[in-house]
mmCIF file of C-alpha atoms in Angstrom:
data_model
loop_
_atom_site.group_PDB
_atom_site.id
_atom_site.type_symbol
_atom_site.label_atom_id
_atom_site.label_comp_id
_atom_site.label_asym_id
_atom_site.label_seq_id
_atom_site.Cartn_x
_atom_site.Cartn_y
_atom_site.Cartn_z
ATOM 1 C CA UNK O 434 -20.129 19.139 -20.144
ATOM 2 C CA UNK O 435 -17.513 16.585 -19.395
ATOM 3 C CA UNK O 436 -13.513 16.687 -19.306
ATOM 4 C CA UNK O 437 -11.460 14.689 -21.079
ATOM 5 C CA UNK O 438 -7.973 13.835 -20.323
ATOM 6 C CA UNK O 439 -5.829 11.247 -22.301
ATOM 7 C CA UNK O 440 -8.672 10.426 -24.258
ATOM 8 C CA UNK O 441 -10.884 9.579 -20.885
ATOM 9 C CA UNK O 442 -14.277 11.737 -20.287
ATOM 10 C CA UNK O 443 -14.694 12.776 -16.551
ATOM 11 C CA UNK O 444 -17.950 13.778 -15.492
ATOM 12 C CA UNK O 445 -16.499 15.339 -11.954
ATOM 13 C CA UNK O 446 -14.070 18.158 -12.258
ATOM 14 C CA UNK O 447 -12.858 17.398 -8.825
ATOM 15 C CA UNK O 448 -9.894 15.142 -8.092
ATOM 16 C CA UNK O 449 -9.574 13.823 -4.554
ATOM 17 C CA UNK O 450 -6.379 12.936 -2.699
ATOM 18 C CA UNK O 451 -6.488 9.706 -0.292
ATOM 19 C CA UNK O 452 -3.909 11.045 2.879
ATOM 20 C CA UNK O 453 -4.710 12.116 6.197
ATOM 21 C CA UNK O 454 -8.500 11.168 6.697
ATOM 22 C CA UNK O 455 -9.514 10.583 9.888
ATOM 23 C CA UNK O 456 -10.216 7.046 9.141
ATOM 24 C CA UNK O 457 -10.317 4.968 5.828
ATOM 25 C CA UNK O 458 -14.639 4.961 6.416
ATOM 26 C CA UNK O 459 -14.499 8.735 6.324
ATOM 27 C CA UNK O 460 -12.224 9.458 3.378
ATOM 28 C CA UNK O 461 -14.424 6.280 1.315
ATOM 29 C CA UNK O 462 -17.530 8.654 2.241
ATOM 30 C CA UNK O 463 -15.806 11.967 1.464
ATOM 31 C CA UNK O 464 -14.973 10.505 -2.310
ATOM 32 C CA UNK O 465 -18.274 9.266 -2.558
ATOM 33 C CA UNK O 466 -19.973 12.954 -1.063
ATOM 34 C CA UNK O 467 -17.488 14.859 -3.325
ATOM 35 C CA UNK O 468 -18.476 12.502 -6.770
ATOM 36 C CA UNK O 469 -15.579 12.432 -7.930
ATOM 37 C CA UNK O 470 -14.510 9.857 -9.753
ATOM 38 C CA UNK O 471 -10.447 9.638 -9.971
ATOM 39 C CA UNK O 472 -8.284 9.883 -6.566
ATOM 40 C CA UNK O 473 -4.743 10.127 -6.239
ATOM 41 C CA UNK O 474 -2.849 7.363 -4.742
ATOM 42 C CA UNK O 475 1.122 6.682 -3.865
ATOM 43 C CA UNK O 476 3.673 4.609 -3.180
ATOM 44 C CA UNK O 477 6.000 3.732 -0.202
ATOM 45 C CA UNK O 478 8.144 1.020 1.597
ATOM 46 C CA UNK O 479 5.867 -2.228 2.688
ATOM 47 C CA UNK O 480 6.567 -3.420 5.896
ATOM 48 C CA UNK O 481 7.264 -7.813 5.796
ATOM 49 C CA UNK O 482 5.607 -7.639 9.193
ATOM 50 C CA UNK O 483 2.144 -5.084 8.367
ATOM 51 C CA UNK O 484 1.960 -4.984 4.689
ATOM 52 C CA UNK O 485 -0.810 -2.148 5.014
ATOM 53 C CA UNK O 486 0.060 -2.304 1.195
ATOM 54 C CA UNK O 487 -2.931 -4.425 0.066
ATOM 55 C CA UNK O 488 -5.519 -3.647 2.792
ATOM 56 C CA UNK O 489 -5.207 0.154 1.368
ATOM 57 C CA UNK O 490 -5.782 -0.934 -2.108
ATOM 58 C CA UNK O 491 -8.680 -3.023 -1.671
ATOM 59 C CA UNK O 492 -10.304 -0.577 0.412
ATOM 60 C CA UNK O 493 -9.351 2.351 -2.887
ATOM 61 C CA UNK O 494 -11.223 -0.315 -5.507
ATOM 62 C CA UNK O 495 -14.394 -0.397 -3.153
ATOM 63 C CA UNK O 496 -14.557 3.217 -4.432
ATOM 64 C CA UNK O 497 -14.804 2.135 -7.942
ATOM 65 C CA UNK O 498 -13.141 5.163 -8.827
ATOM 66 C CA UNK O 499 -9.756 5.754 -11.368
ATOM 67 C CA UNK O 500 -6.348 6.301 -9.046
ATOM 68 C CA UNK O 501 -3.966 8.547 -10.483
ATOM 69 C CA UNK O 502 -0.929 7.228 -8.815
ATOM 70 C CA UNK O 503 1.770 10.107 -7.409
ATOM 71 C CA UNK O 504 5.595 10.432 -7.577
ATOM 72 C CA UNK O 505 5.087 12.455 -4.318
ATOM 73 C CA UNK O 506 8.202 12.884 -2.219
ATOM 74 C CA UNK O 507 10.835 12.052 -5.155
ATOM 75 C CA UNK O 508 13.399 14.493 -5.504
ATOM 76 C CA UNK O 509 15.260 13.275 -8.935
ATOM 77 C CA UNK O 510 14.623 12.375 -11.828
ATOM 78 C CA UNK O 511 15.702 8.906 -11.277
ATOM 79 C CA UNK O 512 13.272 8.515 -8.407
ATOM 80 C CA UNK O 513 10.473 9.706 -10.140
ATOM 81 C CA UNK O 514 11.386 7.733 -12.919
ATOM 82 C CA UNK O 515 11.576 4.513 -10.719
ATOM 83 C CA UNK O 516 8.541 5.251 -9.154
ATOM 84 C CA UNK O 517 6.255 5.679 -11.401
ATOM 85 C CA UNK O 518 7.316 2.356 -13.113
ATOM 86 C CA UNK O 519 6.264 0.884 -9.861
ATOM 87 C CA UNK O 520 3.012 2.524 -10.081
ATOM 88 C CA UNK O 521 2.158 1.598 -13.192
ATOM 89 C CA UNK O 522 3.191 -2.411 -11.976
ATOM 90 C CA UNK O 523 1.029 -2.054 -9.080
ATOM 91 C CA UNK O 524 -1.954 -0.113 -10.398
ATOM 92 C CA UNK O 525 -2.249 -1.152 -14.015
ATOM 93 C CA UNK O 526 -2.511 2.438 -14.992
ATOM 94 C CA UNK O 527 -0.383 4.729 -17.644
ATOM 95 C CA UNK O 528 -1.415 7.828 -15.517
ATOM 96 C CA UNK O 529 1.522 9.316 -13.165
ATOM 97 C CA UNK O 530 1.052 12.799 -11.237
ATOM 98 C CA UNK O 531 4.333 13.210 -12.148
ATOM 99 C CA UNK O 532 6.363 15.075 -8.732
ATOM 100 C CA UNK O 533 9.858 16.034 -8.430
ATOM 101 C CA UNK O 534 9.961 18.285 -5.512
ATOM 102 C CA UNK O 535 12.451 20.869 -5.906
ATOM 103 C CA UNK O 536 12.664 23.018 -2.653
ATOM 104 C CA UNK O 537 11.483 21.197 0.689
ATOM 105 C CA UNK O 538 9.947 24.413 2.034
ATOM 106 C CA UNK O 539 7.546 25.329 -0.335
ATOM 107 C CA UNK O 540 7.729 21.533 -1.990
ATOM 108 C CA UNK O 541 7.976 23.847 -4.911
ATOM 109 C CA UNK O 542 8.442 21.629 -8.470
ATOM 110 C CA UNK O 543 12.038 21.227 -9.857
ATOM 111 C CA UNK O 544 10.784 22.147 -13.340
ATOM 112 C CA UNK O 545 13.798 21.341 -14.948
ATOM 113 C CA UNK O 546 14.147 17.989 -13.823
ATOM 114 C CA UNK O 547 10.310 17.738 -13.857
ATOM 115 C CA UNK O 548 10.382 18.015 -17.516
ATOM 116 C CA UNK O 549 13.488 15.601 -17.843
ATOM 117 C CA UNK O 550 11.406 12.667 -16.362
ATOM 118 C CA UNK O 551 8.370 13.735 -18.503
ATOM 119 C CA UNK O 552 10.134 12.916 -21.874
ATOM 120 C CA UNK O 553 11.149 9.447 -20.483
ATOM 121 C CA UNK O 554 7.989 8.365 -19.080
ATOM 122 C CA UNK O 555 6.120 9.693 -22.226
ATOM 123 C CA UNK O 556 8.674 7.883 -24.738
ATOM 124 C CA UNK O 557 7.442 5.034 -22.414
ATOM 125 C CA UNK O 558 4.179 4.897 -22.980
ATOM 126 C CA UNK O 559 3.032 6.995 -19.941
ATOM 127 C CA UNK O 560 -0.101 9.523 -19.621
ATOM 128 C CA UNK O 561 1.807 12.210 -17.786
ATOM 129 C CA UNK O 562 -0.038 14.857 -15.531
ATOM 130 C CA UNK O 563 2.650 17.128 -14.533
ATOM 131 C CA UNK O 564 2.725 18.664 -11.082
ATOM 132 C CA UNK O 565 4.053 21.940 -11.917
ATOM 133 C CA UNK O 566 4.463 25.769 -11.324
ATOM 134 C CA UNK O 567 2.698 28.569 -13.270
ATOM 135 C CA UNK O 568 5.549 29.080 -15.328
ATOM 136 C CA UNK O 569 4.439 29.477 -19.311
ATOM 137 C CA UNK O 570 7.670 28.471 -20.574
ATOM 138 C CA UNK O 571 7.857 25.454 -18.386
ATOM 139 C CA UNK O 572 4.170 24.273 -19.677
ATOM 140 C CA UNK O 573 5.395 24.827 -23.315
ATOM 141 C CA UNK O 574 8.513 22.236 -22.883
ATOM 142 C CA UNK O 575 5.882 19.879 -20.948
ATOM 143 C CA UNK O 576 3.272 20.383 -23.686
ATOM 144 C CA UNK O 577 6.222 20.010 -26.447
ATOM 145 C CA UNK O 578 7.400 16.453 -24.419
ATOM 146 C CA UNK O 579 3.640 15.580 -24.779
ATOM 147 C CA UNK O 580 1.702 16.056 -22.458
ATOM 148 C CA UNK O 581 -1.704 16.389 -22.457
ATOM 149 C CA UNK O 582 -2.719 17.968 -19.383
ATOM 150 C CA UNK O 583 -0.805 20.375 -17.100
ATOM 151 C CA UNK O 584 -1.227 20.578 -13.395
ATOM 152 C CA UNK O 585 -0.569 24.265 -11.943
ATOM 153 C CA UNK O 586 0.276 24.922 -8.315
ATOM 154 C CA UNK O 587 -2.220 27.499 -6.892
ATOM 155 C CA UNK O 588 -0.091 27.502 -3.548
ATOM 156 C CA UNK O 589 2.543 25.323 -1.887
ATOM 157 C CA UNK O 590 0.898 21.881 -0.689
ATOM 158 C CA UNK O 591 -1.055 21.532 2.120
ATOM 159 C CA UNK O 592 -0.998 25.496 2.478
ATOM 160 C CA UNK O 593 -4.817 26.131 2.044
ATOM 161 C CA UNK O 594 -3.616 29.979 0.776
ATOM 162 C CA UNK O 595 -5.994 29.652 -2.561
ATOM 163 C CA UNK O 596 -4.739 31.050 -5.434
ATOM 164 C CA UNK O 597 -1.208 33.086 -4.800
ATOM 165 C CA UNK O 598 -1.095 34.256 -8.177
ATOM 166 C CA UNK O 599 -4.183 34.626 -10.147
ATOM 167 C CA UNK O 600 -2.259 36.968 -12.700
ATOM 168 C CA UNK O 601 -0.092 34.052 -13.359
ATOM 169 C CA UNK O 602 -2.592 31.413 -13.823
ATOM 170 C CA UNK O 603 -4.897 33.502 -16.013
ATOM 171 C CA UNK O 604 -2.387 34.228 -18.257
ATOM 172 C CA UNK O 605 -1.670 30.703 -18.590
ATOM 173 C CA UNK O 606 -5.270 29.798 -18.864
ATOM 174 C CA UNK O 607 -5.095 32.405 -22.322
ATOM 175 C CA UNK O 608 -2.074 31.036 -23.506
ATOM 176 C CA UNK O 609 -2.970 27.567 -23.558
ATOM 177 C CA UNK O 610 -6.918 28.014 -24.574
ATOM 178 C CA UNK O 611 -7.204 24.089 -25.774
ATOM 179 C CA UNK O 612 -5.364 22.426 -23.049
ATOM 180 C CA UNK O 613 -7.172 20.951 -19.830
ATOM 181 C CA UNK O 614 -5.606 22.809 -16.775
ATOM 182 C CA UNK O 615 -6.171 21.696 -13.498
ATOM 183 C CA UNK O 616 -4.951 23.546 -10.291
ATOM 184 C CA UNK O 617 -3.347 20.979 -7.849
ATOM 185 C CA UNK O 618 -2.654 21.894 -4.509
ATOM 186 C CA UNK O 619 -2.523 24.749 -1.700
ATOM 187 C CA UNK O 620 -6.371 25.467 -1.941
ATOM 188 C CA UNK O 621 -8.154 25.675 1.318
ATOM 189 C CA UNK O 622 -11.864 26.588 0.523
ATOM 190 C CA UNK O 623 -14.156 25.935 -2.163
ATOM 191 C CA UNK O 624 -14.159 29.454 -2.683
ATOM 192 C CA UNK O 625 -10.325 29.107 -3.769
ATOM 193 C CA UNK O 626 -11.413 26.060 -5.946
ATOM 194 C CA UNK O 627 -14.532 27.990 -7.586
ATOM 195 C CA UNK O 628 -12.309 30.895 -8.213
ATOM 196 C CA UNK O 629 -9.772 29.040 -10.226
ATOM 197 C CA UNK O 630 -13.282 27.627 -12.275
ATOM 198 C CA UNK O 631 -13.902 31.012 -12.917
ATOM 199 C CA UNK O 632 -10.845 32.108 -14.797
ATOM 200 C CA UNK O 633 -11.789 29.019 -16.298
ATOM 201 C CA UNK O 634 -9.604 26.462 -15.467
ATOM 202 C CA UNK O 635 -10.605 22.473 -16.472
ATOM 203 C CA UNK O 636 -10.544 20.947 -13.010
ATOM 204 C CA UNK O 637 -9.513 21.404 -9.155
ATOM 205 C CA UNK O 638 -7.003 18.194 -7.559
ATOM 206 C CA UNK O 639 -6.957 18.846 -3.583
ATOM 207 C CA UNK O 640 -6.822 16.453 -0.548
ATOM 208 C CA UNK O 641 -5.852 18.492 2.601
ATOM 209 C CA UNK O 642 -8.512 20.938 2.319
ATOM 210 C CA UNK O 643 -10.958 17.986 2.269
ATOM 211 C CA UNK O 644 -9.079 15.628 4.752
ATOM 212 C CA UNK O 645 -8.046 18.198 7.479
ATOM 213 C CA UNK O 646 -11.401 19.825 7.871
ATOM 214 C CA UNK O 647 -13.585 19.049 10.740
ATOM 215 C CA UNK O 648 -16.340 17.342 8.861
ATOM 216 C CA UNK O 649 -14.051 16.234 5.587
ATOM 217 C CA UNK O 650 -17.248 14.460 4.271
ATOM 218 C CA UNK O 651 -19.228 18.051 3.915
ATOM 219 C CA UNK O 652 -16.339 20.036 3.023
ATOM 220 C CA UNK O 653 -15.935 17.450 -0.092
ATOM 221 C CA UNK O 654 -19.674 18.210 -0.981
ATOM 222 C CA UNK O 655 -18.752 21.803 -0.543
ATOM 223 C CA UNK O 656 -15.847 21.840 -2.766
ATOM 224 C CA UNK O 657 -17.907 19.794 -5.318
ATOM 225 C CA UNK O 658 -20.352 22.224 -5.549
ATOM 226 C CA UNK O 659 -17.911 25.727 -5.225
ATOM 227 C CA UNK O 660 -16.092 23.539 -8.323
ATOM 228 C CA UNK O 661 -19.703 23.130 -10.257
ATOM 229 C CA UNK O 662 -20.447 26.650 -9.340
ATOM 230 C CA UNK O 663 -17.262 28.103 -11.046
ATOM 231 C CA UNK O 664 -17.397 25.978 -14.035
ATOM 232 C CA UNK O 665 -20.975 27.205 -14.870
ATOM 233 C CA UNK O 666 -20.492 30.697 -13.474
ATOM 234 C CA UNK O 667 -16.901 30.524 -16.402
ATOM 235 C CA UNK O 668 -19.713 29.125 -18.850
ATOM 236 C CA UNK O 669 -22.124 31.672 -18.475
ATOM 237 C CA UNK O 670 -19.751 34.853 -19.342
ATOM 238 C CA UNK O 671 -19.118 36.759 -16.581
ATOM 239 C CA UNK O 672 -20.492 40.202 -16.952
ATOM 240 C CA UNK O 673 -17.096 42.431 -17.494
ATOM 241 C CA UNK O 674 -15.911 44.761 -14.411
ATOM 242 C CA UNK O 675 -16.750 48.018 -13.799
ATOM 243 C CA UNK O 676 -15.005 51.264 -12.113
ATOM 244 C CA UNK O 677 -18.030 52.881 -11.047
ATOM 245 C CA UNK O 678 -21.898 51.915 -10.352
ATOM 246 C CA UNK O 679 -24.439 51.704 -12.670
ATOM 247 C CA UNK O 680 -27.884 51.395 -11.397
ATOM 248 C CA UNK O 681 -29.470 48.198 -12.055
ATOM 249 C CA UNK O 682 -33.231 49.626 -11.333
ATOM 250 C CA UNK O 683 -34.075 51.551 -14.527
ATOM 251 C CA UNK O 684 -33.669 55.989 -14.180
ATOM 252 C CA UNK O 685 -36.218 56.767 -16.644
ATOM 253 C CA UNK O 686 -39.540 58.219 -14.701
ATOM 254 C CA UNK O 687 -37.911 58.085 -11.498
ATOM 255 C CA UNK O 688 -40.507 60.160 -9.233
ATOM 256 C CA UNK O 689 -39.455 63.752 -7.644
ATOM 257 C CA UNK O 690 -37.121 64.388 -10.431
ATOM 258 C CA UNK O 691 -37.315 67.207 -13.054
ATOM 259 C CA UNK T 1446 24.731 -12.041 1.712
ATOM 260 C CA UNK T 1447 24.173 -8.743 3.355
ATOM 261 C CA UNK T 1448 21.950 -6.603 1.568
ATOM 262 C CA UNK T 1449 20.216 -3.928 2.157
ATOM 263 C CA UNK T 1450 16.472 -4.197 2.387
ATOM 264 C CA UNK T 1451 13.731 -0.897 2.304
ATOM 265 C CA UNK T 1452 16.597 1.157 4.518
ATOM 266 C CA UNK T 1453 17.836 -1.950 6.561
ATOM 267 C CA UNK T 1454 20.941 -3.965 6.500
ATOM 268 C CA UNK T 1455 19.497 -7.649 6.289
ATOM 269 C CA UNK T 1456 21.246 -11.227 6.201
ATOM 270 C CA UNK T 1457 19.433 -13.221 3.491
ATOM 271 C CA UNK T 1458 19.496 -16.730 2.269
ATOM 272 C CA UNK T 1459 17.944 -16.305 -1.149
ATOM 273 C CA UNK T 1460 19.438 -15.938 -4.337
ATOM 274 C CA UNK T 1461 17.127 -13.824 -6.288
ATOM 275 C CA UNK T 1462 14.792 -11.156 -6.430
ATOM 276 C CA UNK T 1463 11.683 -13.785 -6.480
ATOM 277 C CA UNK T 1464 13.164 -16.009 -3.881
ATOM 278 C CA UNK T 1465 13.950 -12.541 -1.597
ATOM 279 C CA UNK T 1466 10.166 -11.730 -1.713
ATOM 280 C CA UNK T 1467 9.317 -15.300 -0.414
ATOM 281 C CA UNK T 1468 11.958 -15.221 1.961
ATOM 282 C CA UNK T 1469 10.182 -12.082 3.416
ATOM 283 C CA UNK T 1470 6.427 -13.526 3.009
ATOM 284 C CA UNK T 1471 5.581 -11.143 0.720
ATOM 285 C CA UNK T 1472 2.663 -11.463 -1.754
ATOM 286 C CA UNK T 1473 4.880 -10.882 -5.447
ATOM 287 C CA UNK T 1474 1.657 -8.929 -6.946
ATOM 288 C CA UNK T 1475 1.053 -6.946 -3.806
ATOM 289 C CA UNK T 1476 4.591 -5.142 -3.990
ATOM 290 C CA UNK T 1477 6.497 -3.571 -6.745
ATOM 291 C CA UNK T 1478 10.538 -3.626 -6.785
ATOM 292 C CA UNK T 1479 13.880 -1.897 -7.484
ATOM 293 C CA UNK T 1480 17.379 -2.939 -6.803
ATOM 294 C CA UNK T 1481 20.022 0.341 -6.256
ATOM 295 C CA UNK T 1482 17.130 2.688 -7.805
ATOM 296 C CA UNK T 1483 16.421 0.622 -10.838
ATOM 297 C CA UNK T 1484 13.107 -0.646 -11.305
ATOM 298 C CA UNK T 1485 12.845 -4.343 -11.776
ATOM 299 C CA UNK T 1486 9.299 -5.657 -13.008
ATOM 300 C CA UNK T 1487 7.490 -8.491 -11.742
ATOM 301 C CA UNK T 1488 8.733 -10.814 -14.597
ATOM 302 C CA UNK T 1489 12.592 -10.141 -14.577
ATOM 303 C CA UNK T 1490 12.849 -11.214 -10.516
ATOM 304 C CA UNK T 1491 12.929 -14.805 -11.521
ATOM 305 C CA UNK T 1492 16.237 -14.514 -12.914
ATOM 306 C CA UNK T 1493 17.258 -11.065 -11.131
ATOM 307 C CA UNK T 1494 20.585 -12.157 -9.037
ATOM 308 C CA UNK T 1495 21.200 -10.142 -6.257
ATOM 309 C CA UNK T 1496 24.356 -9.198 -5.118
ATOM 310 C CA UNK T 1497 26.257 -8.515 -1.680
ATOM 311 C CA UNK T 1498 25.576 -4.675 -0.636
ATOM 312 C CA UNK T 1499 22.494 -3.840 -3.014
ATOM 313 C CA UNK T 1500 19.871 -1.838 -1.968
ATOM 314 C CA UNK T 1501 16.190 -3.391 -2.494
ATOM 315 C CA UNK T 1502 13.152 -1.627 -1.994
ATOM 316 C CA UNK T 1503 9.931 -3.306 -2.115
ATOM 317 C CA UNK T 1504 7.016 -1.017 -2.390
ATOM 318 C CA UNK T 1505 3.214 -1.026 -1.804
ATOM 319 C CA UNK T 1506 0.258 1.192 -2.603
ATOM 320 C CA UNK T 1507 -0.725 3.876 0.129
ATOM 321 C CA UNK T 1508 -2.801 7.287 0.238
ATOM 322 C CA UNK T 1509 -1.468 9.950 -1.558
ATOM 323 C CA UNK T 1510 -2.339 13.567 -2.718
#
């Protein structure tokens, strides 16, 4: 069954990041291995002299996939603001992965100025998915500014940890039943991404996992199918957890018993 | 005028936003702009004046997460 975000139906539940690939050939075959079909994208200074600007673009259109352009690295609301103003110039999208980066250790969100810029870019016409934290009260005031989809941390960027705080994130996955959640960031295996399916979360968004391993073209296959695997494993109904065993080969007429 | 250009203090010629792009040899769809933070879009640089001291950035698409 597909997703749909801001009124668009995704057939892949994986979002793909486009940074630190070996080589542009091996992140275009890692989006193609991991079918996905929107990557994230961003924004910085263009050189007069390189302008790497428009070689990076073409080469993201080959894909024919959607870009989901980042505020990564803004730190205000202004920036963010700005930024994603420029995105939406340069890649004819309303969609923003809305960042403002709050703590430069853990690149933790500033929530409160995350959902400032939220209510400007949506009275402007923008699709926001929020990069946020697992905080229920922060995904209310992003939900009340109107957003459609929230974006929960599993773990600081880049930190490959999984999920630090599955209590969190199922609680949030209860509280919000109808909304499309998708963990973003600090997973490291598809194991991390297929347990976040499980509790039954909409979608996974990753790059480092994918670009830093050694063969980032069969690690995206991998998370692709860990993602697939969770989603249907969340579908199927789990069977509930035990305390003690119960024998799965039937007792009655068991032999050398009385 | 002296302005300041992605980070750099630069002497330009030009008078505008549009003329500043051409100035640098910049393609005006490839790159998007703001002068001291503010986002200007591709239709207001005709007539955006710039002024001694601002700060332009002109920005392209690149990988992101």
């Amino acid at each position: 069954m597909s997703l749909t975000v801001y009124g668009t139906e995704l057939n892949s539940r994986l979002l793909l990041g486009t940074s630190l690939y070996p080589s542009p050939k091996i992140m275009l075959d890692a989006i193609a291995a991991s079918q996905c079909e929107v990557v994230t994208v961003s924004l910085r200074r263009e050189s007069s002299t390189e302008k790497s600007g428009n070689a990076f673009w073409s080469l993201i259109r080959s894909a024919n996939v959607r870009v989901l352009p980042n505020t990564a690295g803004c730190h205000s609301v202004k920036e963010a603001v700005t930024t994603a103003h420029m995105a939406r110039e340069l890649f004819d999208t309303p969609w923003v992965k809305l960042e403002v980066i709050g703590e430069d250790d853990t690149l933790q969100p500033d929530v409160f100025g995350l959902v400032e810029a939220t209510r400007i870019l949506i009275e402007d016409g923008f699709e926001v998915f929020p990069y946020t934290t697992d905080d229920l009260v922060v995904a209310d005031r992003l939900l009340s500014a109107g957003c459609e989809v929230l974006m929960p941390w599993g773990a600081p960027i880049g930190s490959g940890r999984g999920l630090n705080n599955r209590y969190a994130l199922t609680s949030m996955r209860a509280h919000f039943p109808d909304v499309p959640l998708i963990v973003d960031a600090g997973l490291g295996l598809p194991s991390h991404a297929a347990d976040a399916m499980e509790l039954g979360y909409d979608a996974i968004l990753l790059n480092t996992a994918v670009a830093k391993a050694g063969d980032p073209v069969a690690m995206a296959r991998a998370f692709a199918m860990g993602i697939e695997a969770g989603h249907l494993a969340h579908q199927s109904q789990p069977m509930p957890k035990r305390d003690m065993a119960a024998p799965s080969t039937p007792v009655f007429g068991t032999p050398f018993r009385d | 005028m002296k302005i300041r250009i992605n980070g750099q203090e630069t002497l330009v010629k030009c008078h505008t936003l549009s003329e500043l792009l051409v100035e640098l040899d910049h393609e005006p769809t490839s790159v998007a702009t703001a002068v001291n933070q503010t986002f200007i879009p591709r239709h207001q640089r005709q007539e955006h004046q710039l002024c001694d001291n601002d700060i332009v950035d002109i920005i392209a698409p690149m990988s992101g997460g």
